[in-house]
Amino acid sequence: MRKNIHILGAGPAGLALALRLLKRASLDCDISLIEKEPFTGGLCGSFSRSGIRFDYGSHRLHACSDKGILDEIKSYLGDDLLLNKRNGRIYLSGRFVRFPLKPADLLFHLPPSFIAGIIRDTLLKPFRSKKGGVHSYGDALLYSLGKTMCERFYFPYAEKLWGLTPFKISADQAKRRVAGASIGKIMRKICSKNDRKSVFYYPKNGFGQICGSFEKHANELGGRIHVSSDVHSILHSEGHIQSIRFRSLDGKESSVEQNTDFLCSTIPVTSLVRLFQPSLPQSVLDAADKIRFRSLALVYLVLRTDQFTPFDTHYFPEKNLIFSRISEPLNFSQCSDRKGLTGLCVEVPCSLGDSVCHASEGELVSMVLDDMKKAGLSVRCEIEDSFIRILKDAYPLYELDTMRNFKVIDNHLSTFSNLLNFGRQGLLIHDNIHHAIEMANSAGDCITDKCSLDALRWRSFRRRFEEFVVED
C-alpha cells in the first residue's frame, strides 16, 4: 500500500521538499501539501495589480547561491530567469550612498565624520574588552565594529526592523544577519572584485515565478496541493503521528482527516505545537508562548510615470523614517501590461497590535508619503492606486531567551519518529530563498524510502543550517 507524506506550508521550503521527494523514483508515496493561503509561494509569492507584478517585499536570487540550486531553477525558468546588475542605494546621515558600497563611496560620499569614526574604531579594536561577556546583538557588534558603525547604522536599523533595543536582541542575530562582522571583513567585502556579489537573478514575471515553477512541476509529478486549507489537528500516540485534520477555508468542504506516515512542517513552530491532540506538555506550550515573530506592513503605490527612480531598492536604517526598504519591481523586470505606470513596494516593520497595524490604509499611506518626502523621494506624479498587505509572522525575533525556549520545543518534537520541522518559521532561521531550498533538499534526503527519519544525518544538516548568513 502506498504511504502518505504530508507537508504543512507551500512556500519555497515546502514546495522544494515536495519536488525533492516526487523526483525520487524509489519512494512509493503520495505527497500532499497543505497551504492556508489561496496561493502558493508564501512570502516569496507574487501577484498582479493595475497590470504590474508585485512581490511581497524586495526579493532577489543571489548569484552566490549553491550551483546545484541555481541550475535547478534555471532548468525550470529558462530564459525567464534574468541576470541583473545590483543598483541600490542606502540612506545614511541624510544622504544617499550606493549599495552595495564601493571603495569610491567610502571616500567621496560618506560624511567625513563617519569615515573618521570608522578609522578611530578600527585603531581602537585591540583595546576593546569583552569584559562581562557577549550576550546580545549590541555587545557583539560594539566589540567587533565599534561605536560608529553601530550607532549610525546597525543599531537604529536593528531597532527599526525588530522593535527591540540592540541589547535585548540575542547575539545569534549578529551572526545570522551581519555578513561582515568586523571592519576588516566589511572592507574586504567592499573592495572585493567578486562579480557574483554585484549581480543577482530575478524572474521575468516576478519573484513568485520561482515557486510557481515548483508548483507546476510538483503537480506534473503527481503531487497534491491543497490551498485555502487550514490544518486544525495533528493526532498522535506514543511518539508517532497518526493523522492530520484540515478544513477548506473556501467553504467547499468540511473537515477532512487523512492518515499520514510522515509529517513535515514549515509553518511557525509556535503554531505547530498547538495543533497536537492530545495537547503537548504545558512546558512546551509555555515555551511557545514566549517566542515572538515580527510582522511587516507592505504599502504599495501605483504611480503614473514610467519610472520613479533608476534604482531597484532603497534601504533606510534611520529610525526617524517609518519604512526600512523601498523597491521598484519594474527595475527588476520590465514585466507590465500597461505603459506609463510603475509601482513601489514600501516595507514598514511592525508588530501585531501596534500603531502601524491599527492605522487605516489612508493613514499608513500618508505616513509613508510624508517620510518619503523627508528622505528626498517626494512623489510628484499622480498616484493611481494604493493598497496594503500585512505579513504576519514574517521574521522570527531573536530575543535573549528565544533559543532557550526553542530548544524546549525542539527537544520534544524530536521525540516523534515521523515528524520533521524545518524552514525559516520552523527552525527560527533567517534565510534567503536559496537557504530555504537547501533546507528542503536536506530534509528530503533524510526521509528514507520506508518513511522514517535518518536522525543522525538530519542533525548534521542542522549544524550546517546554523551557519547560514542572510545576503542583503
mmCIF file of N, CA, C and O in Angstrom, residues 35-102:
data_model
loop_
_atom_site.group_PDB
_atom_site.id
_atom_site.type_symbol
_atom_site.label_atom_id
_atom_site.label_comp_id
_atom_site.label_asym_id
_atom_site.label_seq_id
_atom_site.Cartn_x
_atom_site.Cartn_y
_atom_site.Cartn_z
ATOM 1 N N GLU A 35 -1.767 24.166 2.378
ATOM 2 C CA GLU A 35 -1.429 25.593 2.433
ATOM 3 C C GLU A 35 -2.657 26.401 2.842
ATOM 4 O O GLU A 35 -3.723 26.283 2.243
ATOM 5 N N LYS A 36 -2.488 27.231 3.868
ATOM 6 C CA LYS A 36 -3.610 28.023 4.382
ATOM 7 C C LYS A 36 -4.048 29.114 3.414
ATOM 8 O O LYS A 36 -5.240 29.415 3.292
ATOM 9 N N GLU A 37 -3.094 29.731 2.727
ATOM 10 C CA GLU A 37 -3.416 30.822 1.799
ATOM 11 C C GLU A 37 -4.025 30.264 0.509
ATOM 12 O O GLU A 37 -3.849 29.089 0.192
ATOM 13 N N PRO A 38 -4.692 31.124 -0.251
ATOM 14 C CA PRO A 38 -5.271 30.649 -1.526
ATOM 15 C C PRO A 38 -4.245 30.552 -2.656
ATOM 16 O O PRO A 38 -4.610 30.296 -3.801
ATOM 17 N N PHE A 39 -2.982 30.748 -2.338
ATOM 18 C CA PHE A 39 -1.912 30.692 -3.328
ATOM 19 C C PHE A 39 -0.696 30.046 -2.696
ATOM 20 O O PHE A 39 -0.567 29.981 -1.466
ATOM 21 N N THR A 40 0.217 29.570 -3.526
ATOM 22 C CA THR A 40 1.471 29.011 -3.030
ATOM 23 C C THR A 40 2.565 30.087 -3.079
ATOM 24 O O THR A 40 2.381 31.148 -3.645
ATOM 25 N N GLY A 41 3.713 29.774 -2.490
ATOM 26 C CA GLY A 41 4.857 30.687 -2.552
ATOM 27 C C GLY A 41 5.156 31.402 -1.265
ATOM 28 O O GLY A 41 6.269 31.877 -1.056
ATOM 29 N N GLY A 42 4.157 31.529 -0.375
ATOM 30 C CA GLY A 42 4.395 32.209 0.893
ATOM 31 C C GLY A 42 4.895 33.626 0.686
ATOM 32 O O GLY A 42 4.395 34.373 -0.167
ATOM 33 N N LEU A 43 5.921 34.006 1.445
ATOM 34 C CA LEU A 43 6.499 35.346 1.336
ATOM 35 C C LEU A 43 7.233 35.542 0.015
ATOM 36 O O LEU A 43 7.570 36.674 -0.340
ATOM 37 N N CYS A 44 7.483 34.459 -0.711
ATOM 38 C CA CYS A 44 8.179 34.548 -2.000
ATOM 39 C C CYS A 44 7.206 34.497 -3.172
ATOM 40 O O CYS A 44 7.595 34.189 -4.303
ATOM 41 N N GLY A 45 5.946 34.798 -2.918
ATOM 42 C CA GLY A 45 4.954 34.825 -3.979
ATOM 43 C C GLY A 45 4.901 36.168 -4.679
ATOM 44 O O GLY A 45 5.552 37.132 -4.288
ATOM 45 N N SER A 46 4.113 36.246 -5.736
ATOM 46 C CA SER A 46 3.875 37.482 -6.487
ATOM 47 C C SER A 46 2.398 37.578 -6.835
ATOM 48 O O SER A 46 1.680 36.579 -6.800
ATOM 49 N N PHE A 47 1.963 38.774 -7.170
ATOM 50 C CA PHE A 47 0.574 38.975 -7.588
ATOM 51 C C PHE A 47 0.517 40.173 -8.525
ATOM 52 O O PHE A 47 1.463 40.966 -8.603
ATOM 53 N N SER A 48 -0.591 40.307 -9.256
ATOM 54 C CA SER A 48 -0.762 41.405 -10.212
ATOM 55 C C SER A 48 -1.783 42.403 -9.688
ATOM 56 O O SER A 48 -2.788 42.033 -9.080
ATOM 57 N N ARG A 49 -1.487 43.664 -9.942
ATOM 58 C CA ARG A 49 -2.416 44.743 -9.628
ATOM 59 C C ARG A 49 -2.136 45.893 -10.587
ATOM 60 O O ARG A 49 -0.981 46.269 -10.780
ATOM 61 N N SER A 50 -3.160 46.416 -11.197
ATOM 62 C CA SER A 50 -3.041 47.524 -12.157
ATOM 63 C C SER A 50 -2.061 47.186 -13.283
ATOM 64 O O SER A 50 -1.370 48.070 -13.794
ATOM 65 N N GLY A 51 -1.974 45.906 -13.627
ATOM 66 C CA GLY A 51 -1.103 45.487 -14.720
ATOM 67 C C GLY A 51 0.352 45.345 -14.356
ATOM 68 O O GLY A 51 1.197 45.118 -15.226
ATOM 69 N N ILE A 52 0.695 45.467 -13.062
ATOM 70 C CA ILE A 52 2.085 45.376 -12.597
ATOM 71 C C ILE A 52 2.223 44.141 -11.709
ATOM 72 O O ILE A 52 1.341 43.837 -10.900
ATOM 73 N N ARG A 53 3.333 43.414 -11.860
ATOM 74 C CA ARG A 53 3.632 42.282 -10.994
ATOM 75 C C ARG A 53 4.340 42.785 -9.749
ATOM 76 O O ARG A 53 5.381 43.445 -9.828
ATOM 77 N N PHE A 54 3.756 42.523 -8.596
ATOM 78 C CA PHE A 54 4.329 42.908 -7.317
ATOM 79 C C PHE A 54 4.773 41.672 -6.550
ATOM 80 O O PHE A 54 4.171 40.598 -6.668
ATOM 81 N N ASP A 55 5.816 41.831 -5.737
ATOM 82 C CA ASP A 55 6.252 40.793 -4.808
ATOM 83 C C ASP A 55 5.841 41.191 -3.398
ATOM 84 O O ASP A 55 5.469 42.333 -3.134
ATOM 85 N N TYR A 56 5.960 40.237 -2.474
ATOM 86 C CA TYR A 56 5.719 40.530 -1.062
ATOM 87 C C TYR A 56 7.033 41.009 -0.433
ATOM 88 O O TYR A 56 7.717 40.282 0.275
ATOM 89 N N GLY A 57 7.403 42.249 -0.752
ATOM 90 C CA GLY A 57 8.679 42.792 -0.313
ATOM 91 C C GLY A 57 9.712 42.675 -1.421
ATOM 92 O O GLY A 57 9.412 42.259 -2.545
ATOM 93 N N SER A 58 10.929 43.063 -1.106
ATOM 94 C CA SER A 58 12.023 43.042 -2.082
ATOM 95 C C SER A 58 12.737 41.695 -2.022
ATOM 96 O O SER A 58 13.199 41.275 -0.957
ATOM 97 N N HIS A 59 12.816 41.015 -3.153
ATOM 98 C CA HIS A 59 13.457 39.694 -3.211
ATOM 99 C C HIS A 59 14.406 39.625 -4.401
ATOM 100 O O HIS A 59 14.189 40.271 -5.428
ATOM 101 N N ARG A 60 15.423 38.800 -4.248
ATOM 102 C CA ARG A 60 16.330 38.508 -5.370
ATOM 103 C C ARG A 60 16.954 37.135 -5.128
ATOM 104 O O ARG A 60 17.083 36.682 -3.983
ATOM 105 N N LEU A 61 17.317 36.482 -6.195
ATOM 106 C CA LEU A 61 18.031 35.206 -6.115
ATOM 107 C C LEU A 61 19.506 35.512 -6.290
ATOM 108 O O LEU A 61 19.937 35.959 -7.358
ATOM 109 N N HIS A 62 20.265 35.327 -5.229
ATOM 110 C CA HIS A 62 21.667 35.738 -5.242
ATOM 111 C C HIS A 62 22.514 34.823 -6.124
ATOM 112 O O HIS A 62 22.352 33.594 -6.103
ATOM 113 N N ALA A 63 23.398 35.440 -6.871
ATOM 114 C CA ALA A 63 24.262 34.690 -7.782
ATOM 115 C C ALA A 63 25.252 33.803 -7.031
ATOM 116 O O ALA A 63 25.819 32.872 -7.612
ATOM 117 N N CYS A 64 25.450 34.106 -5.734
ATOM 118 C CA CYS A 64 26.370 33.286 -4.932
ATOM 119 C C CYS A 64 25.673 32.068 -4.334
ATOM 120 O O CYS A 64 26.257 31.351 -3.517
ATOM 121 N N SER A 65 24.429 31.826 -4.735
ATOM 122 C CA SER A 65 23.696 30.643 -4.249
ATOM 123 C C SER A 65 24.386 29.364 -4.712
ATOM 124 O O SER A 65 25.177 29.365 -5.661
ATOM 125 N N ASP A 66 24.069 28.282 -4.035
ATOM 126 C CA ASP A 66 24.605 26.964 -4.405
ATOM 127 C C ASP A 66 24.360 26.688 -5.886
ATOM 128 O O ASP A 66 23.249 26.888 -6.392
ATOM 129 N N LYS A 67 25.395 26.207 -6.579
ATOM 130 C CA LYS A 67 25.288 25.996 -8.022
ATOM 131 C C LYS A 67 24.190 24.993 -8.380
ATOM 132 O O LYS A 67 23.456 25.175 -9.364
ATOM 133 N N GLY A 68 24.056 23.943 -7.596
ATOM 134 C CA GLY A 68 23.027 22.947 -7.884
ATOM 135 C C GLY A 68 21.628 23.541 -7.805
ATOM 136 O O GLY A 68 20.759 23.224 -8.626
ATOM 137 N N ILE A 69 21.417 24.419 -6.817
ATOM 138 C CA ILE A 69 20.114 25.066 -6.663
ATOM 139 C C ILE A 69 19.874 26.027 -7.824
ATOM 140 O O ILE A 69 18.782 26.056 -8.406
ATOM 141 N N LEU A 70 20.892 26.802 -8.188
ATOM 142 C CA LEU A 70 20.762 27.720 -9.324
ATOM 143 C C LEU A 70 20.454 26.950 -10.610
ATOM 144 O O LEU A 70 19.583 27.354 -11.394
ATOM 145 N N ASP A 71 21.165 25.865 -10.826
ATOM 146 C CA ASP A 71 20.960 25.085 -12.051
ATOM 147 C C ASP A 71 19.539 24.519 -12.121
ATOM 148 O O ASP A 71 18.924 24.486 -13.197
ATOM 149 N N GLU A 72 19.012 24.086 -10.977
ATOM 150 C CA GLU A 72 17.647 23.547 -10.960
ATOM 151 C C GLU A 72 16.640 24.637 -11.327
ATOM 152 O O GLU A 72 15.738 24.424 -12.143
ATOM 153 N N ILE A 73 16.797 25.816 -10.723
ATOM 154 C CA ILE A 73 15.865 26.915 -11.017
ATOM 155 C C ILE A 73 15.993 27.343 -12.469
ATOM 156 O O ILE A 73 14.995 27.594 -13.154
ATOM 157 N N LYS A 74 17.222 27.400 -12.980
ATOM 158 C CA LYS A 74 17.425 27.759 -14.391
ATOM 159 C C LYS A 74 16.761 26.744 -15.321
ATOM 160 O O LYS A 74 16.215 27.104 -16.361
ATOM 161 N N SER A 75 16.782 25.475 -14.925
ATOM 162 C CA SER A 75 16.166 24.448 -15.777
ATOM 163 C C SER A 75 14.650 24.625 -15.848
ATOM 164 O O SER A 75 14.027 24.270 -16.848
ATOM 165 N N TYR A 76 14.058 25.161 -14.802
ATOM 166 C CA TYR A 76 12.608 25.387 -14.785
ATOM 167 C C TYR A 76 12.230 26.676 -15.519
ATOM 168 O O TYR A 76 11.226 26.714 -16.231
ATOM 169 N N LEU A 77 13.015 27.729 -15.322
ATOM 170 C CA LEU A 77 12.631 29.047 -15.842
ATOM 171 C C LEU A 77 13.250 29.387 -17.193
ATOM 172 O O LEU A 77 12.730 30.242 -17.919
ATOM 173 N N GLY A 78 14.360 28.755 -17.534
ATOM 174 C CA GLY A 78 14.992 29.023 -18.824
ATOM 175 C C GLY A 78 15.348 30.493 -18.984
ATOM 176 O O GLY A 78 15.904 31.125 -18.068
ATOM 177 N N ASP A 79 14.994 31.067 -20.132
ATOM 178 C CA ASP A 79 15.333 32.464 -20.419
ATOM 179 C C ASP A 79 14.548 33.458 -19.575
ATOM 180 O O ASP A 79 14.840 34.659 -19.592
ATOM 181 N N ASP A 80 13.540 32.989 -18.857
ATOM 182 C CA ASP A 80 12.773 33.886 -17.988
ATOM 183 C C ASP A 80 13.546 34.277 -16.728
ATOM 184 O O ASP A 80 13.116 35.178 -16.002
ATOM 185 N N LEU A 81 14.656 33.588 -16.453
ATOM 186 C CA LEU A 81 15.469 33.957 -15.296
ATOM 187 C C LEU A 81 16.513 34.979 -15.752
ATOM 188 O O LEU A 81 17.471 34.641 -16.442
ATOM 189 N N LEU A 82 16.303 36.224 -15.366
ATOM 190 C CA LEU A 82 17.137 37.332 -15.830
ATOM 191 C C LEU A 82 18.304 37.575 -14.889
ATOM 192 O O LEU A 82 18.181 37.443 -13.665
ATOM 193 N N LEU A 83 19.438 37.956 -15.445
ATOM 194 C CA LEU A 83 20.601 38.317 -14.649
ATOM 195 C C LEU A 83 20.710 39.841 -14.636
ATOM 196 O O LEU A 83 20.851 40.475 -15.689
ATOM 197 N N ASN A 84 20.621 40.431 -13.457
ATOM 198 C CA ASN A 84 20.632 41.887 -13.301
ATOM 199 C C ASN A 84 21.844 42.346 -12.507
ATOM 200 O O ASN A 84 22.320 41.642 -11.613
ATOM 201 N N LYS A 85 22.300 43.543 -12.794
ATOM 202 C CA LYS A 85 23.350 44.169 -12.001
ATOM 203 C C LYS A 85 22.705 44.881 -10.821
ATOM 204 O O LYS A 85 21.701 45.571 -10.979
ATOM 205 N N ARG A 86 23.243 44.715 -9.638
ATOM 206 C CA ARG A 86 22.678 45.358 -8.455
ATOM 207 C C ARG A 86 22.811 46.870 -8.568
ATOM 208 O O ARG A 86 23.862 47.394 -8.963
ATOM 209 N N ASN A 87 21.745 47.565 -8.226
ATOM 210 C CA ASN A 87 21.739 49.021 -8.358
ATOM 211 C C ASN A 87 20.846 49.611 -7.269
ATOM 212 O O ASN A 87 19.738 50.073 -7.518
ATOM 213 N N GLY A 88 21.340 49.564 -6.034
ATOM 214 C CA GLY A 88 20.572 50.067 -4.903
ATOM 215 C C GLY A 88 21.232 51.271 -4.259
ATOM 216 O O GLY A 88 22.343 51.680 -4.629
ATOM 217 N N ARG A 89 20.517 51.845 -3.306
ATOM 218 C CA ARG A 89 21.066 52.969 -2.529
ATOM 219 C C ARG A 89 20.661 52.795 -1.069
ATOM 220 O O ARG A 89 19.631 52.214 -0.751
ATOM 221 N N ILE A 90 21.503 53.326 -0.178
ATOM 222 C CA ILE A 90 21.219 53.324 1.245
ATOM 223 C C ILE A 90 21.260 54.759 1.746
ATOM 224 O O ILE A 90 22.088 55.566 1.298
ATOM 225 N N TYR A 91 20.334 55.092 2.634
ATOM 226 C CA TYR A 91 20.199 56.453 3.141
ATOM 227 C C TYR A 91 20.940 56.541 4.475
ATOM 228 O O TYR A 91 20.501 56.003 5.490
ATOM 229 N N LEU A 92 22.096 57.207 4.474
ATOM 230 C CA LEU A 92 22.945 57.308 5.654
ATOM 231 C C LEU A 92 23.241 58.768 5.956
ATOM 232 O O LEU A 92 23.673 59.514 5.070
ATOM 233 N N SER A 93 23.009 59.156 7.206
ATOM 234 C CA SER A 93 23.348 60.515 7.653
ATOM 235 C C SER A 93 22.799 61.585 6.711
ATOM 236 O O SER A 93 23.474 62.554 6.376
ATOM 237 N N GLY A 94 21.566 61.389 6.271
ATOM 238 C CA GLY A 94 20.899 62.395 5.459
ATOM 239 C C GLY A 94 21.297 62.436 4.007
ATOM 240 O O GLY A 94 20.977 63.403 3.302
ATOM 241 N N ARG A 95 21.985 61.408 3.528
ATOM 242 C CA ARG A 95 22.375 61.381 2.114
ATOM 243 C C ARG A 95 22.302 59.954 1.584
ATOM 244 O O ARG A 95 22.402 58.990 2.345
ATOM 245 N N PHE A 96 22.109 59.833 0.273
ATOM 246 C CA PHE A 96 22.062 58.523 -0.363
ATOM 247 C C PHE A 96 23.454 58.094 -0.804
ATOM 248 O O PHE A 96 24.222 58.889 -1.352
ATOM 249 N N VAL A 97 23.758 56.819 -0.541
ATOM 250 C CA VAL A 97 25.032 56.227 -0.928
ATOM 251 C C VAL A 97 24.728 54.935 -1.675
ATOM 252 O O VAL A 97 23.799 54.187 -1.305
ATOM 253 N N ARG A 98 25.497 54.660 -2.714
ATOM 254 C CA ARG A 98 25.274 53.441 -3.491
ATOM 255 C C ARG A 98 25.390 52.201 -2.615
ATOM 256 O O ARG A 98 26.210 52.132 -1.700
ATOM 257 N N PHE A 99 24.545 51.222 -2.870
ATOM 258 C CA PHE A 99 24.593 49.961 -2.132
ATOM 259 C C PHE A 99 24.430 48.805 -3.116
ATOM 260 O O PHE A 99 23.505 48.841 -3.939
ATOM 261 N N PRO A 100 25.299 47.787 -3.061
ATOM 262 C CA PRO A 100 26.410 47.595 -2.140
ATOM 263 C C PRO A 100 27.495 48.667 -2.302
ATOM 264 O O PRO A 100 27.721 49.177 -3.397
ATOM 265 N N LEU A 101 28.159 48.963 -1.196
ATOM 266 C CA LEU A 101 29.179 50.009 -1.184
ATOM 267 C C LEU A 101 30.383 49.634 -2.031
ATOM 268 O O LEU A 101 30.757 48.463 -2.130
ATOM 269 N N LYS A 102 30.997 50.653 -2.629
ATOM 270 C CA LYS A 102 32.255 50.512 -3.353
ATOM 271 C C LYS A 102 33.297 51.420 -2.696
ATOM 272 O O LYS A 102 32.945 52.363 -1.981
#
